[in-house]
Amino acid sequence: SRETPVRDIMTAPVMYVRPDQTNEECMALMTDNRLRHLPVMDDGRLVGLVSIGDLVKDIISEQKFIIDQLEHYIRGDR
């Protein structure tokens, strides 16, 4: 309802990641726990927020780079 306090519907304890964790670790945590966003914590401080969309964009970008490199190799480009 409109009067329901957030504390009654929030997820706790809060799942979070550290800035040094990999995309794969974040994606696994999100997938396993059906989350779309994770806070990024460093020394107990909130330093950012990562979304599943952020992770997917980065993975696609990395795959595109690898594909481009393979295409250059196959064509013999230097």
Short mmCIF file of C-alpha atoms in Angstrom, two decimals:
data_model
loop_
_atom_site.label_atom_id
_atom_site.label_comp_id
_atom_site.label_asym_id
_atom_site.label_seq_id
_atom_site.Cartn_x
_atom_site.Cartn_y
_atom_site.Cartn_z
CA SER A 1 0.00 0.00 0.00
CA ARG A 2 1.00 3.63 -0.22
CA GLU A 3 1.47 3.69 3.53
CA THR A 4 3.76 0.64 3.74
CA PRO A 5 7.20 1.60 5.08
CA VAL A 6 10.14 0.52 2.93
CA ARG A 7 11.59 -1.47 5.84
CA ASP A 8 8.63 -3.85 5.53
CA ILE A 9 9.39 -4.74 1.90
CA MET A 10 13.14 -4.22 1.50
CA THR A 11 15.65 -7.02 1.00
CA ALA A 12 17.96 -7.52 3.96
CA PRO A 13 20.73 -8.14 4.58
CA VAL A 14 22.00 -6.08 1.68
CA MET A 15 24.02 -7.99 -0.89
CA TYR A 16 26.85 -5.93 -2.30
CA VAL A 17 30.08 -6.15 -4.25
CA ARG A 18 33.51 -4.57 -3.85
CA PRO A 19 35.14 -2.41 -6.54
CA ASP A 20 37.74 -5.11 -7.25
CA GLN A 21 35.25 -7.88 -8.03
CA THR A 22 34.89 -9.12 -11.61
CA ASN A 23 31.93 -8.90 -13.96
CA GLU A 24 31.57 -12.67 -13.71
CA GLU A 25 31.34 -12.55 -9.90
CA CYS A 26 28.76 -9.75 -10.02
CA MET A 27 26.73 -11.48 -12.72
CA ALA A 28 26.73 -14.76 -10.76
CA LEU A 29 25.56 -13.00 -7.59
CA MET A 30 22.81 -11.19 -9.49
CA THR A 31 21.67 -14.32 -11.32
CA ASP A 32 21.74 -16.58 -8.27
CA ASN A 33 19.77 -14.09 -6.18
CA ARG A 34 17.54 -12.67 -8.93
CA LEU A 35 18.88 -9.13 -8.49
CA ARG A 36 19.12 -6.40 -11.11
CA HIS A 37 21.25 -3.93 -9.13
CA LEU A 38 24.02 -4.21 -6.56
CA PRO A 39 25.57 -1.53 -4.39
CA VAL A 40 29.35 -1.24 -4.64
CA MET A 41 30.89 -0.86 -1.18
CA ASP A 42 34.46 0.04 -0.22
CA ASP A 43 35.49 0.11 3.45
CA GLY A 44 31.84 0.29 4.51
CA ARG A 45 31.11 3.23 2.21
CA LEU A 46 28.76 3.21 -0.76
CA VAL A 47 30.91 4.14 -3.77
CA GLY A 48 28.57 3.19 -6.60
CA LEU A 49 25.81 1.06 -8.00
CA VAL A 50 26.13 -1.55 -10.74
CA SER A 51 23.23 -2.82 -12.81
CA ILE A 52 22.89 -5.99 -14.83
CA GLY A 53 22.65 -3.71 -17.88
CA ASP A 54 26.06 -2.21 -17.03
CA LEU A 55 27.57 -5.68 -16.85
CA VAL A 56 25.97 -6.87 -20.09
CA LYS A 57 27.17 -3.75 -21.97
CA ASP A 58 30.72 -4.33 -20.76
CA ILE A 59 30.66 -8.02 -21.67
CA ILE A 60 29.32 -7.24 -25.16
CA SER A 61 31.99 -4.57 -25.63
CA GLU A 62 34.71 -7.02 -24.61
CA GLN A 63 33.36 -9.70 -26.97
CA LYS A 64 33.20 -7.20 -29.85
CA PHE A 65 36.85 -6.29 -29.25
CA ILE A 66 37.85 -9.97 -29.35
CA ILE A 67 35.83 -10.55 -32.53
CA ASP A 68 37.45 -7.50 -34.17
CA GLN A 69 40.90 -8.78 -33.23
CA LEU A 70 40.14 -12.23 -34.67
CA GLU A 71 38.83 -10.69 -37.89
CA HIS A 72 42.03 -8.65 -38.26
CA TYR A 73 44.10 -11.77 -37.63
CA ILE A 74 42.15 -13.84 -40.18
CA ARG A 75 42.43 -11.11 -42.84
CA GLY A 76 46.12 -10.63 -42.08
CA ASP A 77 45.71 -6.95 -41.13
CA ARG A 78 48.49 -5.39 -39.16
#
